[in-house]
CSV table of C-alpha atoms and ligand atoms in Angstrom, one decimal:
chain,number,residue,atom,x,y,z
J,207,MET,CA,143.2,135.8,60.9
J,208,LYS,CA,144.7,135.3,64.4
J,209,ARG,CA,148.5,135.3,64.7
J,210,LYS,CA,148.5,131.6,65.6
J,211,GLU,CA,146.4,130.6,62.6
J,212,LYS,CA,148.5,132.8,60.3
J,213,LYS,CA,151.6,130.9,61.6
J,214,ARG,CA,150.0,127.6,61.0
J,215,VAL,CA,148.9,128.5,57.5
J,216,GLY,CA,152.4,129.9,56.9
J,217,ALA,CA,154.0,126.6,58.1
J,218,LEU,CA,151.7,124.5,55.9
J,219,LEU,CA,152.5,126.7,52.9
J,220,LEU,CA,156.2,126.3,53.7
J,221,ALA,CA,155.8,122.6,53.9
J,222,PHE,CA,154.1,122.6,50.6
J,223,VAL,CA,156.7,124.8,49.0
J,224,LEU,CA,159.5,122.6,50.5
J,225,LEU,CA,157.9,119.5,49.2
J,226,ALA,CA,157.4,121.0,45.8
J,227,CYS,CA,161.0,122.2,45.8
J,228,MET,CA,162.2,118.7,46.8
J,229,LEU,CA,160.3,117.1,44.0
J,230,ALA,CA,161.4,119.6,41.5
J,231,GLY,CA,165.0,119.5,42.9
J,232,CYS,CA,165.1,123.2,43.4
J,233,GLY,CA,168.0,124.6,45.4
J,234,SER,CA,170.4,122.6,43.2
J,235,SER,CA,171.4,123.6,39.7
J,236,ALA,CA,171.5,121.1,36.9
J,237,ALA,CA,175.2,120.5,37.6
J,238,ASP,CA,174.6,120.3,41.3
J,239,SER,CA,172.9,117.0,42.0
J,240,ARG,CA,173.5,117.2,45.8
J,241,GLN,CA,170.7,116.4,48.1
J,242,ILE,CA,169.7,119.2,50.4
J,243,VAL,CA,169.5,118.2,54.0
J,244,ARG,CA,167.2,120.6,55.9
J,245,ILE,CA,167.5,121.0,59.6
J,246,GLY,CA,165.2,123.4,61.5
J,247,HIS,CA,165.3,124.7,65.1
J,248,ASN,CA,163.8,127.5,67.1
J,249,GLN,CA,166.8,129.2,68.6
J,250,SER,CA,168.8,132.3,67.5
J,251,THR,CA,172.0,132.1,65.5
J,252,ASN,CA,174.0,132.9,68.8
J,253,HIS,CA,172.6,129.8,70.5
J,254,PRO,CA,174.8,126.7,71.2
J,255,THR,CA,172.3,124.6,69.3
J,256,HIS,CA,172.9,126.7,66.1
J,257,ILE,CA,176.7,126.7,66.6
J,258,ALA,CA,176.6,122.9,67.0
J,259,LEU,CA,174.5,122.4,63.9
J,260,LEU,CA,176.8,124.5,61.8
J,261,ALA,CA,179.7,122.3,63.0
J,262,PHE,CA,177.5,119.3,61.7
J,263,GLU,CA,177.0,121.0,58.4
J,264,GLU,CA,180.7,121.6,58.0
J,265,TYR,CA,181.6,118.1,59.0
J,266,ILE,CA,179.0,116.3,56.7
J,267,GLU,CA,180.0,118.6,53.8
J,268,SER,CA,183.7,117.9,54.3
J,269,GLU,CA,183.1,114.2,54.3
J,270,LEU,CA,180.1,113.9,51.9
J,271,GLY,CA,180.0,117.3,50.2
J,272,ASP,CA,179.7,115.8,46.7
J,273,LYS,CA,176.4,114.2,47.7
J,274,TYR,CA,174.8,116.3,50.5
J,275,ASP,CA,174.2,120.0,51.0
J,276,VAL,CA,173.3,120.7,54.6
J,277,GLU,CA,171.2,123.7,55.4
J,278,VAL,CA,170.4,124.9,58.9
J,279,PHE,CA,167.2,127.0,59.5
J,280,PRO,CA,167.2,128.8,62.9
J,281,SER,CA,164.6,131.0,64.7
J,282,GLU,CA,161.4,129.1,63.8
J,283,LEU,CA,161.9,129.9,60.1
J,284,LEU,CA,160.4,126.5,59.3
J,285,GLY,CA,157.6,126.9,61.9
J,286,SER,CA,157.1,126.3,65.6
J,287,GLN,CA,158.7,123.2,67.2
J,288,ASN,CA,155.4,121.3,66.9
J,289,GLU,CA,155.2,122.1,63.3
J,290,MET,CA,158.8,121.2,62.6
J,291,VAL,CA,158.3,117.8,64.3
J,292,GLN,CA,155.4,117.2,61.9
J,293,LEU,CA,157.5,118.3,58.9
J,294,THR,CA,160.2,115.9,60.0
J,295,GLN,CA,157.7,113.2,60.4
J,296,THR,CA,156.4,113.5,56.8
J,297,GLY,CA,159.9,114.0,55.4
J,298,ALA,CA,159.2,117.6,54.2
J,299,ILE,CA,162.4,118.4,56.2
J,300,ASN,CA,165.1,115.9,57.3
J,301,PHE,CA,165.9,116.9,60.9
J,302,CYS,CA,164.7,119.3,63.6
J,303,VAL,CA,165.5,120.0,67.2
J,304,ALA,CA,162.5,119.5,69.5
J,305,SER,CA,162.2,119.9,73.2
J,306,ASN,CA,161.7,116.5,74.9
J,307,SER,CA,158.5,118.0,76.3
J,308,LEU,CA,156.7,118.0,73.0
J,309,LEU,CA,157.7,114.5,72.1
J,310,GLU,CA,155.6,113.0,74.8
J,311,THR,CA,152.6,113.5,72.6
J,312,PHE,CA,154.3,111.4,69.9
J,313,SER,CA,155.5,108.6,72.2
J,314,GLU,CA,154.6,108.1,75.9
J,315,ASN,CA,158.1,107.0,76.6
J,316,TYR,CA,159.3,110.6,76.4
J,317,THR,CA,157.1,111.4,79.4
J,318,LEU,CA,159.9,110.0,81.6
J,319,PHE,CA,162.5,112.8,80.9
J,320,ASN,CA,159.7,115.5,81.4
J,321,LEU,CA,159.1,114.5,85.1
J,322,PRO,CA,159.9,117.3,87.5
J,323,TYR,CA,162.8,116.6,89.8
J,324,LEU,CA,163.8,113.4,87.9
J,325,PHE,CA,167.5,114.2,88.0
J,326,VAL,CA,169.0,115.4,91.3
J,327,SER,CA,172.1,117.0,89.7
J,328,SER,CA,173.3,118.0,86.3
J,329,GLU,CA,176.0,115.2,86.5
J,330,ALA,CA,173.2,112.6,87.1
J,331,TYR,CA,171.3,114.2,84.1
J,332,HIS,CA,174.3,114.1,81.8
J,333,ALA,CA,175.3,110.6,82.8
J,334,SER,CA,171.8,109.3,82.2
J,335,MET,CA,171.4,111.0,78.9
J,336,ASP,CA,174.8,109.6,77.8
J,337,ASP,CA,173.8,106.0,78.7
J,338,GLU,CA,172.3,104.3,75.7
J,339,SER,CA,170.6,101.7,77.7
J,340,ILE,CA,168.5,104.6,79.1
J,341,THR,CA,168.0,106.7,76.0
J,342,GLY,CA,167.9,103.8,73.4
J,343,PRO,CA,164.3,102.5,74.1
J,344,ILE,CA,163.1,106.1,74.2
J,345,PHE,CA,164.9,107.4,71.2
J,346,GLU,CA,163.6,104.5,69.0
J,347,SER,CA,160.1,104.7,70.2
J,348,THR,CA,158.9,107.1,67.6
J,349,ARG,CA,160.0,105.0,64.6
J,350,GLN,CA,156.5,104.0,63.8
J,351,ALA,CA,155.6,107.7,63.9
J,352,GLY,CA,158.1,108.3,61.1
J,353,PHE,CA,161.1,109.8,63.0
J,354,GLU,CA,163.9,108.8,65.3
J,355,ALA,CA,166.0,110.7,67.9
J,356,VAL,CA,169.7,110.8,66.9
J,357,THR,CA,171.2,112.7,69.8
J,358,TRP,CA,170.3,115.0,72.7
J,359,LEU,CA,171.3,118.6,73.5
J,360,ASP,CA,171.6,120.3,76.8
J,361,ALA,CA,168.9,122.8,77.7
J,362,GLY,CA,170.0,123.3,81.3
J,363,THR,CA,167.7,123.6,84.2
J,364,ARG,CA,164.2,125.1,84.0
J,365,ASN,CA,163.2,127.7,86.7
J,366,PHE,CA,160.4,130.2,87.1
J,367,TYR,CA,160.7,133.8,86.1
J,368,THR,CA,158.1,136.5,86.5
J,369,VAL,CA,157.3,140.1,85.5
J,370,ASN,CA,156.9,141.4,89.0
J,371,THR,CA,156.3,138.7,91.6
J,372,PRO,CA,159.4,137.2,93.1
J,373,ILE,CA,158.8,133.4,93.5
J,374,GLU,CA,160.2,132.4,96.9
J,375,THR,CA,157.5,130.0,98.1
J,376,LEU,CA,154.7,128.0,96.6
J,377,GLU,CA,152.3,130.6,97.9
J,378,ASP,CA,153.9,133.1,95.5
J,379,LEU,CA,152.8,131.1,92.5
J,380,LYS,CA,149.1,131.0,93.5
J,381,GLY,CA,146.9,132.7,90.9
J,382,LEU,CA,149.8,133.5,88.5
J,383,LYS,CA,149.4,132.6,84.9
J,384,ILE,CA,152.6,130.8,83.9
J,385,ARG,CA,153.5,129.8,80.3
J,386,VAL,CA,154.4,126.1,80.1
J,387,GLN,CA,155.5,124.0,77.2
J,388,GLN,CA,152.7,122.1,75.4
J,389,SER,CA,152.7,118.8,77.2
J,390,PRO,CA,150.3,117.1,79.7
J,391,THR,CA,153.2,116.6,82.2
J,392,ASN,CA,154.0,120.3,82.2
J,393,VAL,CA,150.4,121.3,82.7
J,394,GLU,CA,150.1,118.9,85.6
J,395,MET,CA,153.3,120.1,87.2
J,396,MET,CA,152.1,123.7,87.1
J,397,GLU,CA,148.8,122.7,88.6
J,398,ARG,CA,150.5,120.8,91.4
J,399,LEU,CA,152.7,123.8,92.1
J,400,GLY,CA,149.6,126.1,92.4
J,401,GLY,CA,150.0,128.3,89.4
J,402,SER,CA,147.7,128.5,86.4
J,403,ALA,CA,149.3,126.7,83.4
J,404,THR,CA,149.2,128.5,80.1
J,405,PRO,CA,150.6,126.2,77.4
J,406,MET,CA,151.9,128.0,74.2
J,407,GLY,CA,154.7,127.7,71.7
J,408,PHE,CA,158.1,129.3,72.6
J,409,GLY,CA,157.9,131.9,69.9
J,410,GLU,CA,154.8,133.5,71.5
J,411,VAL,CA,156.1,133.9,75.0
J,412,TYR,CA,157.8,137.3,74.7
J,413,THR,CA,154.7,139.1,73.3
J,414,SER,CA,152.5,137.3,75.9
J,415,LEU,CA,154.8,138.5,78.7
J,416,GLN,CA,154.9,142.0,77.3
J,417,SER,CA,151.1,142.3,76.9
J,418,HIS,CA,150.5,140.7,80.4
J,419,ILE,CA,148.6,137.7,78.9
J,420,ILE,CA,150.8,135.7,81.3
J,421,ASP,CA,152.6,136.7,84.5
J,422,GLY,CA,155.6,134.6,83.9
J,423,ALA,CA,157.2,131.6,82.4
J,424,GLU,CA,159.8,128.9,83.1
J,425,ASN,CA,163.0,128.1,81.3
J,426,ASN,CA,166.8,128.1,81.4
J,427,GLU,CA,168.7,131.4,81.8
J,428,MET,CA,169.3,131.8,78.0
J,429,ALA,CA,165.6,132.6,77.5
J,430,LEU,CA,166.2,135.8,79.6
J,431,THR,CA,168.9,137.1,77.2
J,432,ASP,CA,168.7,135.3,73.9
J,433,ASN,CA,164.9,135.6,73.7
J,434,GLY,CA,164.7,138.9,75.6
J,435,HIS,CA,162.4,137.6,78.3
J,436,GLY,CA,164.7,139.3,80.9
J,437,ASP,CA,163.7,142.7,79.4
J,438,VAL,CA,160.2,142.1,80.8
J,439,CYS,CA,160.7,139.6,83.7
J,440,LYS,CA,162.9,140.9,86.6
J,441,TYR,CA,162.8,137.9,88.9
J,442,TYR,CA,164.4,134.5,88.2
J,443,SER,CA,163.9,131.9,90.8
J,444,TYR,CA,166.1,128.8,91.1
J,445,ASP,CA,163.5,126.2,92.1
J,446,MET,CA,165.2,123.8,89.7
J,447,HIS,CA,162.0,122.0,88.7
J,448,GLN,CA,163.2,120.2,85.5
J,449,MET,CA,166.2,119.3,83.4
J,450,ILE,CA,164.5,118.7,80.0
J,451,PRO,CA,166.8,117.8,77.1
J,452,ASP,CA,166.4,119.0,73.6
J,453,ILE,CA,166.3,116.2,71.0
J,454,LEU,CA,167.6,116.1,67.5
J,455,ILE,CA,165.2,114.0,65.5
J,456,GLY,CA,165.6,112.7,61.9
J,457,ASN,CA,163.1,111.5,59.3
J,458,ASN,CA,163.2,107.7,59.2
J,459,ASP,CA,163.1,107.3,55.4
J,460,PHE,CA,166.0,109.7,55.1
J,461,LEU,CA,168.0,107.8,57.8
J,462,GLU,CA,167.2,104.4,56.4
J,463,GLY,CA,168.1,105.5,52.9
J,464,LEU,CA,171.7,106.3,53.8
J,465,SER,CA,174.3,103.6,52.9
J,466,SER,CA,176.1,102.1,55.9
J,467,GLU,CA,179.2,104.1,55.2
J,468,GLU,CA,177.1,107.3,55.0
J,469,ARG,CA,175.2,106.4,58.1
J,470,ALA,CA,178.5,106.0,60.0
J,471,ILE,CA,179.6,109.5,58.9
J,472,PHE,CA,176.2,110.9,59.9
J,473,ASP,CA,176.5,109.2,63.3
J,474,GLU,CA,179.9,110.9,63.8
J,475,GLY,CA,178.2,114.1,62.9
J,476,PHE,CA,175.4,113.6,65.5
J,477,ALA,CA,178.1,112.9,68.2
J,478,LEU,CA,179.8,116.1,67.1
J,479,VAL,CA,176.5,118.1,67.6
J,480,ASN,CA,176.2,116.8,71.1
J,481,GLN,CA,179.8,117.5,72.0
J,482,VAL,CA,180.0,121.1,70.5
J,483,GLN,CA,176.6,122.0,71.9
J,484,ARG,CA,177.5,120.9,75.4
J,485,GLU,CA,180.8,122.8,75.4
J,486,GLU,CA,179.1,125.9,74.1
J,487,TRP,CA,176.3,125.6,76.6
J,488,VAL,CA,178.4,126.0,79.6
J,489,LYS,CA,179.9,129.3,78.3
J,490,ALA,CA,176.5,130.5,77.1
J,491,VAL,CA,174.7,130.0,80.4
J,492,GLU,CA,177.5,131.8,82.3
J,493,ASN,CA,177.2,134.6,79.8
J,494,ALA,CA,173.5,134.8,80.1
J,495,LYS,CA,173.5,135.0,83.9
J,496,ASP,CA,176.0,137.8,83.8
J,497,ARG,CA,174.1,139.8,81.1
J,498,ALA,CA,170.7,139.2,82.8
J,499,ALA,CA,172.0,140.5,86.1
J,500,ASN,CA,174.1,143.3,84.9
J,501,GLU,CA,172.4,144.6,81.7
J,502,GLN,CA,168.8,143.6,82.2
J,503,GLY,CA,168.6,144.1,85.9
J,504,VAL,CA,167.2,140.6,86.6
J,505,THR,CA,167.4,139.5,90.3
J,506,PHE,CA,168.3,135.8,90.9
J,507,LEU,CA,166.5,134.2,93.8
J,508,TYR,CA,167.4,130.9,95.5
J,509,PRO,CA,164.2,129.5,97.3
J,510,ASP,CA,164.1,126.4,99.4
J,511,THR,CA,163.4,123.8,96.7
J,512,GLU,CA,162.0,121.1,99.0
J,513,PRO,CA,158.3,122.2,99.1
J,514,PHE,CA,158.4,122.5,95.3
J,515,GLN,CA,159.8,119.0,95.1
J,516,GLU,CA,157.3,117.5,97.5
J,517,ALA,CA,154.4,119.0,95.5
J,518,CYS,CA,155.7,117.3,92.3
J,519,LEU,CA,157.1,113.9,93.5
J,520,PRO,CA,153.7,112.1,93.4
J,521,MET,CA,154.0,112.5,89.6
J,522,HIS,CA,156.8,109.9,89.6
J,523,ASP,CA,154.7,107.1,91.1
J,524,GLU,CA,151.8,108.2,88.9
J,525,MET,CA,153.9,107.8,85.8
J,526,LEU,CA,155.3,104.4,86.9
J,527,GLU,CA,151.8,103.1,87.5
J,528,LYS,CA,150.6,104.4,84.1
J,529,TYR,CA,153.7,103.2,82.1
J,530,PRO,CA,155.2,100.2,84.1
J,531,ASP,CA,157.5,99.4,81.1
J,532,LEU,CA,159.5,102.5,82.0
J,533,ALA,CA,160.3,101.3,85.5
J,534,PRO,CA,163.7,99.7,84.7
J,535,ILE,CA,164.8,103.0,83.0
J,536,TYR,CA,163.5,105.0,85.9
J,537,GLU,CA,165.5,102.8,88.3
J,538,ALA,CA,168.7,103.2,86.2
J,539,ILE,CA,168.3,106.9,86.5
J,540,GLN,CA,168.0,106.6,90.3
J,541,ALA,CA,171.3,104.7,90.3
J,542,TYR,CA,173.0,107.8,88.7
J,543,ASN,CA,171.2,110.0,91.2
J,544,GLU,CA,172.9,108.1,94.0
J,545,MET,CA,176.2,108.2,92.2
J,546,TYR,CA,176.0,112.0,91.6
J,547,PRO,CA,173.9,113.5,94.4
J,548,ALA,CA,172.5,117.0,94.5
J,549,GLU,CA,175.0,119.8,94.2
J,550,GLU,CA,175.7,122.0,97.2
J,551,THR,CA,175.2,125.2,95.4
J,552,GLN,CA,172.2,125.8,93.2
J,553,GLY,CA,171.8,127.6,90.0
J,554,GLY,CA,174.7,125.8,88.3
J,555,SER,CA,172.6,125.1,85.2
J,556,GLY,CA,174.4,123.0,82.7
J,557,GLU,CA,177.7,122.8,84.5
H,745,GCU,C1,164.2,125.8,75.7
H,745,GCU,C2,164.5,124.7,74.8
H,745,GCU,C3,163.6,124.7,73.6
H,745,GCU,C4,162.2,124.9,73.9
H,745,GCU,C5,162.0,126.1,74.8
H,745,GCU,C6,160.5,126.2,75.3
H,745,GCU,O1,164.7,127.0,75.1
H,745,GCU,O2,165.8,124.6,74.5
H,745,GCU,O3,163.8,123.6,72.8
H,745,GCU,O4,161.4,125.1,72.8
H,745,GCU,O5,162.8,125.9,76.0
H,745,GCU,O6,160.3,126.5,76.5
H,745,GCU,O7,159.6,126.0,74.5
């Protein structure tokens, strides 16, 4: 059985076991009638996302500890992000963190935040994501699919990194196989930039780089250190093509089953996740850049981003034509872009 199939079978088995456990109430002793709240994500236990979810666990248990026992599962323990979204959808788990990229296959509204060069600065990105008139219609749009977004998490700026080809111009990307996230927008972006898009789950990237199935990938700086990609890829190039948030999603039935007092406490908890994650993110990115340069020997490059932008910008009009309902939200983001123009220095991911 191939590794991918094995993982899928593994996740299905896990879903089955979790479901059986939930029905049988396992994990709680006879005296412990607390409901287990399962949250899955695909990052390590050092990652800002994990630290923020532990703060959530502590907060919920300090307020509602007699009723809920929160358990955080890191490192794809519950499956790949795609699998975890499906587990959240069916209610086999209560929450998971998914990249915005993947959610576009569940609701077209999410396509918007996946557009390359949508935000001109991290300030414009943060202000847009903090504006509920922008995120509201998007976050609610998956209700019919069984889940809802409850907050967003910073995932910095995505840039290309390669095993042995420094990317300084579009020419350099020609013919290279680059891993992208599994979404139509990301595949189109890669094609427009001239590389060959190889969509795959995050957990498979390291081995694929190591075995030369792909020539490179694209992500924030933490992928170099936390996921070890910088052990294989020695060039990281700040073309700044996307700022794609991670999204904490929750199962609808679980959220709707909370009393209004409980929901208010959970909402406080979601706000805490966002706050802690963003604080931790700034430190983590600085750290990752330092470690990648000094311990892994990664060279950071700062190409002229304009040709990259020009190649991708037609995707904005294309999206607006396809989804005209998203135009007012797109315009609201442009207002933040004017308010917070591009930063002078590049490579300030997450600051
Ligand atoms: C980032 C992001 C993850 C995502 C990953 C990827 O690490 O935070 O949510 O899964 O990129 O490229 O797949």
